[in-house]
Amino acid sequence: MEGMSSVYATSDGKFLIQGDVIRLGGDKLSSIGDKIQAAENKKYLADLNIKDLLVYPAQVKSRLKVLKYVISHGHVVNNLYRRWKVSGVVQTVVLHLIKPLLVLRFHLQVCDVKPVRLAILGLGTVGGGALKLLQENAAEIRRRTGREIEITHVGTRRPRPDLNLPASIKQSADLLDIVRQPDVDVVVEVMGGIHPAYEVMMEAIKHGKQVVTANKALLAEHGNELFKAADDHHVQVAFEAAVAGGIPIIKVIREGLAANKIEWLAGIINGTGNFILTEMSEKGRAFADVLKEAQELGYAEADPTFDVEGIDAAHKLTILASCAFGIPLQFDKVYTEGITKITAQDVKYAEELGYKIKHLGIARRSSKGIELRVHPTLIPEEELLANVNGVKNAVLVQANAVGPTLYYGAGAGAGPTASAVVADVVDIVRDIIYTEDGSGTIPQLAFEALSDLHILSSDEMTTGYYLRLNAEDQTGVLADVTTILSRTGISIDAIMQQPRLKDLIPIVILTDPIVESKMNEAIAQIQALPAIHGEIVRIRLELLDN
């Protein structure tokens, strides 16, 4: 076909377009030059068509107009390329004209573009790690993005001379002022907590800044408002670091499994709780003893409530479930139970029955709605999740096409979490280059339209159970217990009677799956038996096989 063009690289690294349609080495350009020049004020090339590109060669005042437009508005050329390629319009035109323009634009960007400018708010463990990673891997990151990333501001409560920051990086405690600055394109929020993080992120969004955050609590409790504001202002809120640290689980769910219907997911998503349960299992230690060590090692805060009561895991599960099922963030509907009532005795009994106790976050889709729950769980000892130990995290995802897939790694710490933060920065820089406004091509929560699927209450959820009760050593007690279970429709999978402790006999029962309201009814009746002493221990059981 006459009038095709190609891009060629010269030995000195420059690029030329040769052909009858566009000539950078001659005096003539096709009418695309005139069209681009005329459309420049509109920022859109809707009036161009195939005929314009192939015929009517005409003089233009400056051949640099084409290059200028391609560099500054390459997203338009990119959109043309995608539209024409998809619509099947003359493939040769796409391959020989539009695609070369994209190649040319990319190489020109690498050589001559302004950097993307960052503000990092918070220089604690994660913020300091992100700063270090951006500096140490600057060359590698530039190769991945084609754009320099420049840190222009850091937000700290007090000056940090120990970091030896260059004079070009401004330090300030006025976070709202930082996000309003014109020399900030991307705001990295790693302060933690709800306030003032919420107000600062909202201000950044309103000023058109892209946002990266590791703040799981803020997203779980106020994410719906933040994402709506981001959509209204055509910016992104990226949050890979908010869940499971160095495991790229958000990207997996939003992109890698985008062709699948996710049926359920279950994860060890709090490293502190997993460390405590691992020590209790491997060394027979008491909960309080291990918690004290976790605090000394820096795995748990001075106030460990969020970790040991399941709140941290519930924040993360809220985010995972929204991305997996396309539902609004609903932290208040997550059933949440911690590990403070787990004893070394229960850990031992569970292992004798072939199970490990893990603190899981579980989100499951069923015909009745969505289950969202965080609690200690018995899982078969041969399952991969049962063998995730120490402070490590893991998430098991069951999807209808690919089946079960497991994602494992470090869930916290400066390096792993900073890795996720900077990965989000890289994605945003790419979107700034290749989309019209930097808002990205992937919906914030993976779905263009969110669903109002019913979230099940705890009474509606179905699971198996581990029950431990302490009974007097007398005839007929076990028969009374099994009669109550049978009468409420609960099938028994296993019963184990343990050696006497003081004056009581511990009885351990495993049940088949049953709706929780039925189990509550049965436990209340068993608890009322005169021969039963103390509170009945209940731990849920999951086989993780469907």
Coordinates of C-alpha atoms in Angstrom, one line a residue:
M1 CA 0.0 0.0 0.0
E2 CA 1.4 3.4 -1.0
G3 CA 2.1 6.0 1.6
M4 CA 3.3 3.8 4.5
S5 CA 5.8 5.0 7.1
S6 CA 8.3 3.3 9.4
V7 CA 10.5 4.2 12.4
Y8 CA 14.2 3.6 12.1
A9 CA 16.9 4.0 14.8
T10 CA 20.2 5.6 13.6
S11 CA 23.6 4.8 14.9
D12 CA 23.7 7.9 17.1
G13 CA 20.4 6.9 18.9
K14 CA 18.1 9.3 17.0
F15 CA 14.9 8.2 15.4
L16 CA 13.6 8.9 11.9
I17 CA 10.2 8.3 10.4
Q18 CA 10.5 7.6 6.7
G19 CA 7.9 7.2 4.0
D20 CA 5.4 9.1 1.9
V21 CA 3.0 9.9 4.6
I22 CA 5.4 11.5 7.1
R23 CA 8.9 12.6 6.2
L24 CA 11.1 14.0 8.9
G25 CA 14.0 14.5 6.5
G26 CA 12.1 16.4 3.9
D27 CA 9.8 19.3 3.4
K28 CA 6.5 17.6 3.1
L29 CA 4.1 16.0 5.6
S30 CA 0.8 14.4 5.0
S31 CA -2.4 16.1 6.1
I32 CA -2.0 14.5 9.5
G33 CA 0.4 17.3 10.3
D34 CA -2.3 19.9 9.5
K35 CA -4.9 17.9 11.3
I36 CA -2.7 17.6 14.4
Q37 CA -1.9 21.3 14.3
A38 CA -5.5 22.2 14.0
A39 CA -6.6 19.7 16.6
E40 CA -4.0 20.6 19.1
N41 CA -6.2 23.1 21.0
K42 CA -8.9 20.4 21.3
K43 CA -6.5 17.9 22.7
Y44 CA -8.3 15.2 20.7
L45 CA -7.9 13.7 17.2
A46 CA -11.5 12.5 16.7
D47 CA -11.7 14.3 13.3
L48 CA -8.8 12.2 11.8
N49 CA -9.7 9.2 9.7
I50 CA -7.9 6.7 7.5
K51 CA -8.3 8.8 4.4
D52 CA -6.6 11.7 6.2
L53 CA -3.7 9.4 6.9
L54 CA -3.2 8.0 3.5
V55 CA -4.0 10.8 1.0
Y56 CA -4.1 14.5 0.5
P57 CA -0.4 15.3 1.2
A58 CA 0.0 18.9 2.1
Q59 CA 2.5 21.4 3.2
V60 CA 2.7 22.3 6.9
K61 CA 4.6 25.1 8.5
S62 CA 6.7 22.9 10.8
R63 CA 7.4 19.1 10.7
L64 CA 8.2 19.4 14.4
K65 CA 4.5 19.8 15.1
V66 CA 4.0 16.1 14.7
L67 CA 6.8 15.3 17.1
K68 CA 5.6 17.8 19.6
Y69 CA 2.1 16.5 19.6
V70 CA 3.2 12.9 19.8
I71 CA 5.4 13.6 22.8
S72 CA 2.9 15.7 24.7
H73 CA -0.4 13.9 23.7
G74 CA 0.8 10.4 23.0
H75 CA -2.2 9.0 24.9
V76 CA -4.4 10.1 21.9
V77 CA -2.2 8.2 19.5
N78 CA -2.3 5.3 21.8
N79 CA -6.1 5.4 21.9
L80 CA -6.2 5.6 18.1
Y81 CA -3.9 2.6 17.9
R82 CA -6.2 0.6 20.2
R83 CA -9.4 1.6 18.6
W84 CA -8.3 1.0 15.0
K85 CA -6.6 -2.3 15.9
V86 CA -9.7 -3.6 17.6
S87 CA -12.1 -2.4 14.9
G88 CA -10.1 -4.1 12.3
V89 CA -9.3 -1.0 10.2
V90 CA -6.5 -1.6 7.7
Q91 CA -4.0 -3.4 9.9
T92 CA -1.1 -2.2 7.7
V93 CA -1.9 1.4 8.7
V94 CA -1.9 0.5 12.4
L95 CA 1.4 -1.4 12.1
H96 CA 3.2 1.1 9.9
L97 CA 2.0 4.4 11.1
I98 CA 0.3 4.6 14.5
K99 CA 2.5 2.0 16.2
P100 CA 5.7 3.6 15.0
L101 CA 4.5 6.9 16.5
L102 CA 4.1 5.2 19.8
V103 CA 7.6 3.7 19.6
L104 CA 9.0 7.1 18.7
R105 CA 7.2 8.8 21.6
F106 CA 8.4 6.3 24.1
H107 CA 12.1 6.8 23.2
L108 CA 11.7 10.5 23.1
Q109 CA 10.2 10.4 26.6
V110 CA 13.1 8.4 27.9
C111 CA 15.5 11.0 26.6
D112 CA 13.7 14.3 27.3
V113 CA 10.8 14.4 29.8
K114 CA 10.1 15.9 33.2
P115 CA 10.4 13.7 36.2
V116 CA 7.4 12.5 38.2
R117 CA 7.5 14.3 41.5
L118 CA 6.7 12.5 44.8
A119 CA 5.9 13.6 48.3
I120 CA 6.3 10.9 51.1
L121 CA 4.2 11.5 54.1
G122 CA 5.6 9.6 57.1
L123 CA 9.2 8.4 57.5
G124 CA 8.7 5.5 59.9
T125 CA 9.4 1.9 59.1
V126 CA 7.5 1.9 55.8
G127 CA 8.2 5.4 54.7
G128 CA 11.9 5.2 55.4
G129 CA 12.0 1.9 53.6
A130 CA 10.2 3.4 50.5
L131 CA 12.6 6.3 50.5
K132 CA 15.6 4.0 50.6
L133 CA 14.3 1.8 47.9
L134 CA 13.5 4.7 45.6
Q135 CA 17.0 5.9 46.0
E136 CA 18.8 2.6 45.8
N137 CA 16.9 1.2 42.8
A138 CA 16.5 4.5 41.0
A139 CA 18.2 3.3 37.8
E140 CA 16.2 0.1 37.7
I141 CA 12.9 1.9 38.3
R142 CA 13.7 4.5 35.5
R143 CA 14.3 1.6 33.1
R144 CA 10.9 0.1 34.0
T145 CA 9.0 3.4 33.7
G146 CA 11.0 5.5 31.2
R147 CA 10.6 8.4 33.6
E148 CA 12.7 9.8 36.4
I149 CA 11.1 9.8 39.8
E150 CA 12.1 12.8 42.0
I151 CA 11.2 13.1 45.7
T152 CA 10.5 16.7 46.3
H153 CA 8.8 16.7 49.7
V154 CA 8.7 14.6 52.9
G155 CA 6.2 15.0 55.7
T156 CA 7.5 14.4 59.2
R157 CA 6.5 15.6 62.6
R158 CA 10.0 16.7 63.3
P159 CA 13.2 17.2 61.2
R160 CA 15.2 14.0 60.4
P161 CA 18.8 15.0 60.0
D162 CA 19.8 11.3 60.5
L163 CA 18.5 10.5 57.0
N164 CA 21.0 12.9 55.3
L165 CA 18.3 14.0 52.8
P166 CA 19.6 16.2 50.0
A167 CA 18.7 19.9 50.2
S168 CA 16.4 19.5 47.2
I169 CA 13.9 17.5 49.3
K170 CA 11.8 19.8 51.5
Q171 CA 10.8 18.6 55.0
S172 CA 7.7 19.9 56.6
A173 CA 5.2 19.0 59.3
D174 CA 2.4 20.8 57.4
L175 CA 1.0 17.8 55.5
L176 CA -2.0 19.7 54.0
D177 CA 0.4 22.3 52.6
I178 CA 2.6 19.6 51.0
V179 CA -0.2 18.0 49.1
R180 CA -1.2 21.4 47.6
Q181 CA 2.2 22.1 46.2
P182 CA 2.5 22.3 42.4
D183 CA 5.8 20.3 42.4
V184 CA 4.0 17.2 43.7
D185 CA 2.4 14.7 41.3
V186 CA 2.1 11.7 43.5
V187 CA 1.5 11.5 47.3
V188 CA 2.7 8.5 49.2
E189 CA 0.8 8.2 52.4
V190 CA 2.5 5.9 54.9
M191 CA 1.6 7.6 58.2
G192 CA -1.0 5.1 59.4
G193 CA -4.1 5.7 61.5
I194 CA -7.3 7.3 60.5
H195 CA -6.7 11.0 61.3
P196 CA -5.1 13.1 59.9
A197 CA -4.5 10.6 57.1
Y198 CA -8.1 10.9 55.9
E199 CA -8.1 14.7 55.7
V200 CA -4.7 14.7 54.0
M201 CA -5.6 12.1 51.4
M202 CA -8.9 13.9 50.6
E203 CA -7.0 17.2 50.1
A204 CA -4.5 15.5 47.9
I205 CA -7.2 14.0 45.7
K206 CA -9.0 17.3 45.4
H207 CA -5.8 18.8 44.2
G208 CA -5.5 16.2 41.4
K209 CA -2.7 14.2 43.0
Q210 CA -2.3 10.5 42.5
V211 CA -2.1 8.7 45.9
V212 CA -0.3 5.6 47.1
T213 CA -1.2 4.3 50.6
A214 CA -0.4 1.4 52.9
N215 CA -3.2 2.5 55.3
K216 CA -5.4 -0.6 55.7
A217 CA -7.5 0.8 58.5
L218 CA -8.3 4.0 56.6
L219 CA -9.3 2.2 53.5
A220 CA -11.4 -0.4 55.3
E221 CA -13.3 2.2 57.2
H222 CA -13.4 5.2 54.8
G223 CA -12.3 3.7 51.5
N224 CA -15.7 4.1 49.8
E225 CA -15.5 7.9 50.3
L226 CA -11.9 8.1 49.2
F227 CA -12.4 6.0 46.0
K228 CA -15.5 8.0 45.0
A229 CA -13.5 11.2 45.4
A230 CA -10.7 9.8 43.4
D231 CA -13.0 8.8 40.6
D232 CA -14.6 12.2 40.7
H233 CA -11.2 13.9 40.3
H234 CA -9.8 11.3 37.8
V235 CA -6.9 10.1 40.0
Q236 CA -5.9 6.8 41.5
V237 CA -5.6 5.6 45.1
A238 CA -3.2 2.6 44.9
F239 CA -3.1 0.3 47.9
E240 CA -1.1 -2.8 47.2
A241 CA 0.9 -2.3 50.4
A242 CA -2.2 -2.2 52.6
V243 CA -2.6 -6.0 52.5
A244 CA 0.0 -8.7 53.1
G245 CA 3.0 -6.5 52.7
G246 CA 5.3 -7.9 50.1
I247 CA 2.8 -10.3 48.6
P248 CA 1.3 -8.7 45.5
I249 CA -2.2 -10.1 46.3
I250 CA -4.2 -7.0 45.2
K251 CA -2.6 -7.1 41.7
V252 CA -3.3 -10.9 41.6
I253 CA -7.0 -10.4 42.3
R254 CA -7.5 -7.2 40.2
E255 CA -5.4 -8.4 37.2
G256 CA -4.0 -11.9 37.3
L257 CA -7.4 -13.5 38.1
A258 CA -9.6 -11.0 36.2
A259 CA -11.0 -13.7 33.9
N260 CA -12.2 -15.7 36.9
K261 CA -15.1 -15.7 39.2
I262 CA -13.5 -15.9 42.7
E263 CA -15.4 -18.3 44.9
W264 CA -13.6 -17.9 48.1
L265 CA -10.3 -16.9 49.7
A266 CA -8.7 -17.7 53.0
G267 CA -5.6 -16.1 54.4
I268 CA -3.1 -15.8 57.2
I269 CA -2.9 -12.0 57.0
N270 CA -1.5 -11.0 60.4
G271 CA 2.1 -12.0 61.1
T272 CA 1.9 -11.3 64.8
G273 CA -1.0 -13.7 65.4
N274 CA 0.7 -16.4 63.2
F275 CA 4.0 -16.0 65.2
I276 CA 2.1 -16.5 68.5
L277 CA 0.2 -19.6 67.3
T278 CA 3.4 -21.1 65.7
E279 CA 5.2 -20.8 69.0
M280 CA 2.3 -22.3 70.9
S281 CA 2.2 -25.2 68.5
E282 CA 6.0 -25.9 68.3
K283 CA 7.0 -25.2 71.9
G284 CA 3.8 -25.7 73.9
R285 CA 4.1 -22.1 75.2
A286 CA 1.2 -20.1 76.8
F287 CA -0.4 -17.2 74.8
A288 CA 0.7 -14.5 77.3
D289 CA 4.3 -15.7 77.3
V290 CA 4.6 -15.6 73.5
L291 CA 2.9 -12.3 73.2
K292 CA 5.5 -10.7 75.5
E293 CA 8.3 -12.1 73.3
A294 CA 6.5 -10.8 70.2
Q295 CA 6.5 -7.3 71.7
E296 CA 10.2 -7.5 72.6
L297 CA 11.0 -8.6 69.1
G298 CA 9.0 -5.7 67.6
Y299 CA 6.3 -8.0 66.0
A300 CA 3.6 -6.6 68.3
E301 CA 2.9 -3.1 69.5
A302 CA 2.8 -2.1 73.1
D303 CA -1.0 -2.2 72.7
P304 CA -1.4 -5.4 70.7
T305 CA -5.2 -5.2 70.5
F306 CA -5.4 -4.8 66.7
D307 CA -3.3 -7.8 66.2
V308 CA -4.5 -10.3 68.8
E309 CA -8.2 -9.4 68.6
G310 CA -8.3 -9.7 64.8
I311 CA -9.0 -6.1 63.9
D312 CA -5.9 -5.8 61.7
A313 CA -6.9 -8.9 59.8
A314 CA -10.5 -7.7 59.5
H315 CA -9.3 -4.5 57.9
K316 CA -7.3 -6.5 55.3
L317 CA -10.1 -8.9 54.7
T318 CA -12.5 -6.1 54.0
I319 CA -10.2 -4.8 51.2
L320 CA -9.5 -8.3 49.7
A321 CA -13.3 -9.1 49.6
S322 CA -14.1 -5.9 47.9
C323 CA -11.6 -6.6 45.2
A324 CA -12.5 -10.3 44.9
F325 CA -16.3 -9.9 44.7
G326 CA -16.8 -6.3 43.6
I327 CA -18.7 -5.2 46.7
P328 CA -18.3 -1.9 48.7
L329 CA -15.9 -1.9 51.6
Q330 CA -17.9 -3.0 54.6
F331 CA -15.6 -3.4 57.6
D332 CA -18.5 -3.2 60.0
K333 CA -20.0 -6.4 58.7
V334 CA -16.9 -8.6 59.2
Y335 CA -17.3 -11.2 62.0
T336 CA -14.2 -10.7 64.0
E337 CA -12.6 -12.9 66.7
G338 CA -9.1 -12.9 68.0
I339 CA -6.7 -15.5 69.4
T340 CA -6.7 -14.4 73.1
K341 CA -8.8 -17.4 74.2
I342 CA -6.7 -20.1 72.4
T343 CA -4.8 -22.2 74.9
A344 CA -1.8 -24.6 74.5
Q345 CA -4.2 -27.3 75.5
D346 CA -6.5 -26.7 72.5
V347 CA -3.5 -26.5 70.2
K348 CA -2.3 -29.9 71.4
Y349 CA -5.8 -31.5 71.2
A350 CA -6.3 -30.2 67.6
E351 CA -2.9 -31.6 66.5
E352 CA -3.8 -35.0 68.0
L353 CA -6.9 -35.0 65.7
G354 CA -4.7 -34.0 62.6
Y355 CA -5.4 -30.3 62.6
K356 CA -3.4 -27.0 63.1
I357 CA -5.0 -23.9 64.5
K358 CA -4.4 -20.8 62.4
H359 CA -6.0 -17.3 62.6
L360 CA -7.7 -16.9 59.2
G361 CA -9.5 -14.2 57.3
I362 CA -12.1 -15.9 55.1
A363 CA -14.3 -14.4 52.4
R364 CA -16.7 -16.8 50.7
R365 CA -19.4 -16.3 48.0
S366 CA -22.5 -18.5 48.2
S367 CA -26.0 -18.5 46.9
K368 CA -27.1 -16.8 50.1
G369 CA -24.6 -14.0 49.9
I370 CA -21.1 -13.2 51.1
E371 CA -19.4 -14.5 54.2
L372 CA -16.8 -12.2 55.8
R373 CA -15.1 -13.6 58.9
V374 CA -11.9 -13.5 60.8
H375 CA -11.3 -16.1 63.6
P376 CA -9.1 -19.0 64.8
T377 CA -9.6 -22.0 62.5
L378 CA -8.7 -25.6 62.6
I379 CA -7.4 -26.7 59.2
P380 CA -6.0 -30.1 58.1
E381 CA -2.3 -30.4 58.9
E382 CA -1.4 -31.4 55.4
E383 CA -2.8 -28.2 53.9
L384 CA -0.2 -25.7 52.7
L385 CA -1.8 -22.9 54.8
A386 CA -1.3 -25.1 57.9
N387 CA 2.4 -25.0 57.4
V388 CA 2.8 -21.2 57.1
N389 CA 4.8 -20.4 60.2
G390 CA 6.3 -17.5 62.1
V391 CA 5.5 -14.0 60.9
K392 CA 4.9 -15.1 57.3
N393 CA 1.6 -14.4 55.5
A394 CA -0.2 -16.5 52.9
V395 CA -3.5 -16.1 50.9
L396 CA -5.3 -19.1 49.2
V397 CA -7.7 -18.1 46.5
Q398 CA -10.2 -20.5 44.9
A399 CA -11.4 -19.3 41.4
N400 CA -13.7 -21.1 39.0
A401 CA -11.3 -21.3 36.1
V402 CA -7.8 -21.6 37.5
G403 CA -8.7 -23.5 40.7
P404 CA -6.8 -22.9 44.0
T405 CA -3.7 -20.7 43.9
L406 CA -1.5 -19.8 47.0
Y407 CA 0.4 -16.6 47.5
Y408 CA 3.1 -16.6 50.3
G409 CA 5.6 -14.2 51.6
A410 CA 6.6 -11.6 54.2
G411 CA 3.5 -9.6 55.3
A412 CA 5.2 -6.8 57.1
G413 CA 8.5 -5.0 57.6
A414 CA 10.4 -2.1 55.9
G415 CA 11.6 -4.0 52.8
P416 CA 8.5 -6.0 51.9
T417 CA 6.0 -3.2 52.5
A418 CA 8.2 -0.6 50.8
S419 CA 8.4 -2.9 47.8
A420 CA 4.6 -2.9 47.5
V421 CA 4.5 0.9 47.9
V422 CA 7.1 1.6 45.2
A423 CA 5.5 -1.0 42.9
D424 CA 2.3 1.2 43.1
V425 CA 4.4 4.3 42.3
V426 CA 5.8 2.5 39.2
D427 CA 2.3 1.6 38.0
I428 CA 1.1 5.2 38.5
V429 CA 4.1 6.6 36.6
R430 CA 3.3 4.3 33.7
D431 CA -0.3 5.4 33.8
I432 CA 0.7 9.1 33.8
I433 CA 2.7 8.4 30.6
Y434 CA 0.2 6.3 28.7
T435 CA -3.3 7.5 29.8
E436 CA -5.0 10.8 29.2
D437 CA -5.1 11.9 32.8
G438 CA -3.1 9.4 34.8
S439 CA -6.3 7.9 36.3
G440 CA -5.3 4.4 35.1
T441 CA -7.2 1.7 33.2
I442 CA -8.1 -0.7 36.1
P443 CA -11.0 0.2 38.4
Q444 CA -10.0 1.1 41.9
L445 CA -11.7 -2.0 43.4
A446 CA -11.3 -4.2 40.3
F447 CA -14.9 -3.8 39.1
E448 CA -16.5 -1.0 37.1
A449 CA -19.8 -1.5 38.9
L450 CA -20.0 -2.7 42.5
S451 CA -22.6 -5.2 43.6
D452 CA -25.0 -4.9 46.6
L453 CA -24.6 -8.6 47.5
H454 CA -26.0 -9.5 50.9
I455 CA -23.3 -9.9 53.6
L456 CA -24.2 -12.8 55.8
S457 CA -24.5 -12.3 59.6
S458 CA -22.5 -14.7 61.8
D459 CA -25.7 -16.7 62.5
E460 CA -26.1 -17.4 58.8
M461 CA -22.6 -18.7 58.2
T462 CA -21.9 -22.4 57.8
T463 CA -18.7 -24.2 59.0
G464 CA -17.5 -27.2 61.0
Y465 CA -16.6 -26.9 64.7
Y466 CA -14.2 -28.0 67.3
L467 CA -15.8 -28.1 70.8
R468 CA -14.1 -28.6 74.1
L469 CA -16.1 -29.0 77.3
N470 CA -15.1 -30.0 80.8
A471 CA -17.5 -32.6 82.3
E472 CA -17.9 -34.4 85.6
D473 CA -16.8 -38.0 85.5
Q474 CA -20.2 -39.5 85.7
T475 CA -22.4 -41.9 83.7
G476 CA -24.6 -40.4 80.9
V477 CA -22.9 -37.1 80.4
L478 CA -21.6 -37.9 77.0
A479 CA -25.0 -39.4 76.0
D480 CA -26.7 -36.1 77.0
V481 CA -24.3 -34.1 74.9
T482 CA -24.6 -36.2 71.8
T483 CA -28.4 -36.2 72.2
I484 CA -28.5 -32.4 72.2
L485 CA -26.3 -32.3 69.1
S486 CA -28.4 -34.8 67.2
R487 CA -31.6 -33.0 68.2
T488 CA -30.4 -29.8 66.7
G489 CA -29.3 -31.5 63.4
I490 CA -25.5 -31.5 64.1
S491 CA -23.5 -34.5 62.9
I492 CA -20.5 -35.6 64.8
D493 CA -17.3 -36.3 62.9
A494 CA -15.1 -37.3 65.9
I495 CA -15.1 -37.5 69.7
M496 CA -12.0 -37.7 71.9
Q497 CA -12.0 -38.0 75.7
Q498 CA -8.9 -36.7 77.3
P499 CA -7.3 -37.7 80.6
R500 CA -8.7 -36.1 83.7
L501 CA -7.6 -32.6 84.6
K502 CA -8.2 -32.0 88.3
D503 CA -11.8 -33.2 88.9
L504 CA -13.0 -32.9 85.3
I505 CA -12.8 -34.8 82.1
P506 CA -12.0 -32.8 78.9
I507 CA -14.2 -33.9 76.0
V508 CA -13.3 -32.8 72.4
I509 CA -15.9 -33.0 69.6
L510 CA -15.4 -32.3 65.9
T511 CA -18.6 -31.6 63.9
D512 CA -19.6 -31.6 60.3
P513 CA -20.5 -28.2 58.8
I514 CA -23.6 -26.6 60.3
V515 CA -25.2 -23.1 60.2
E516 CA -24.0 -21.1 63.2
S517 CA -27.4 -20.4 64.6
K518 CA -27.9 -24.1 65.1
M519 CA -24.5 -24.4 66.9
N520 CA -25.3 -21.5 69.1
E521 CA -28.6 -23.3 70.1
A522 CA -26.8 -26.5 70.9
I523 CA -24.0 -24.9 72.9
A524 CA -26.5 -23.1 75.0
Q525 CA -28.3 -26.4 75.9
I526 CA -25.0 -28.2 76.6
Q527 CA -23.8 -25.4 78.7
A528 CA -26.9 -25.7 80.9
L529 CA -26.2 -29.3 81.8
P530 CA -25.4 -29.7 85.5
A531 CA -22.3 -31.9 84.8
I532 CA -20.7 -29.3 82.4
H533 CA -18.3 -26.8 84.1
G534 CA -16.8 -23.7 82.7
E535 CA -17.2 -22.1 79.3
I536 CA -17.4 -24.3 76.3
V537 CA -14.6 -23.6 73.9
R538 CA -15.6 -23.3 70.2
I539 CA -13.2 -23.0 67.3
R540 CA -14.4 -23.1 63.7
L541 CA -13.1 -25.8 61.3
E542 CA -12.4 -25.4 57.6
L543 CA -11.3 -28.2 55.2
L544 CA -10.4 -25.6 52.4
D545 CA -11.3 -28.1 49.7
N546 CA -14.3 -26.5 47.9

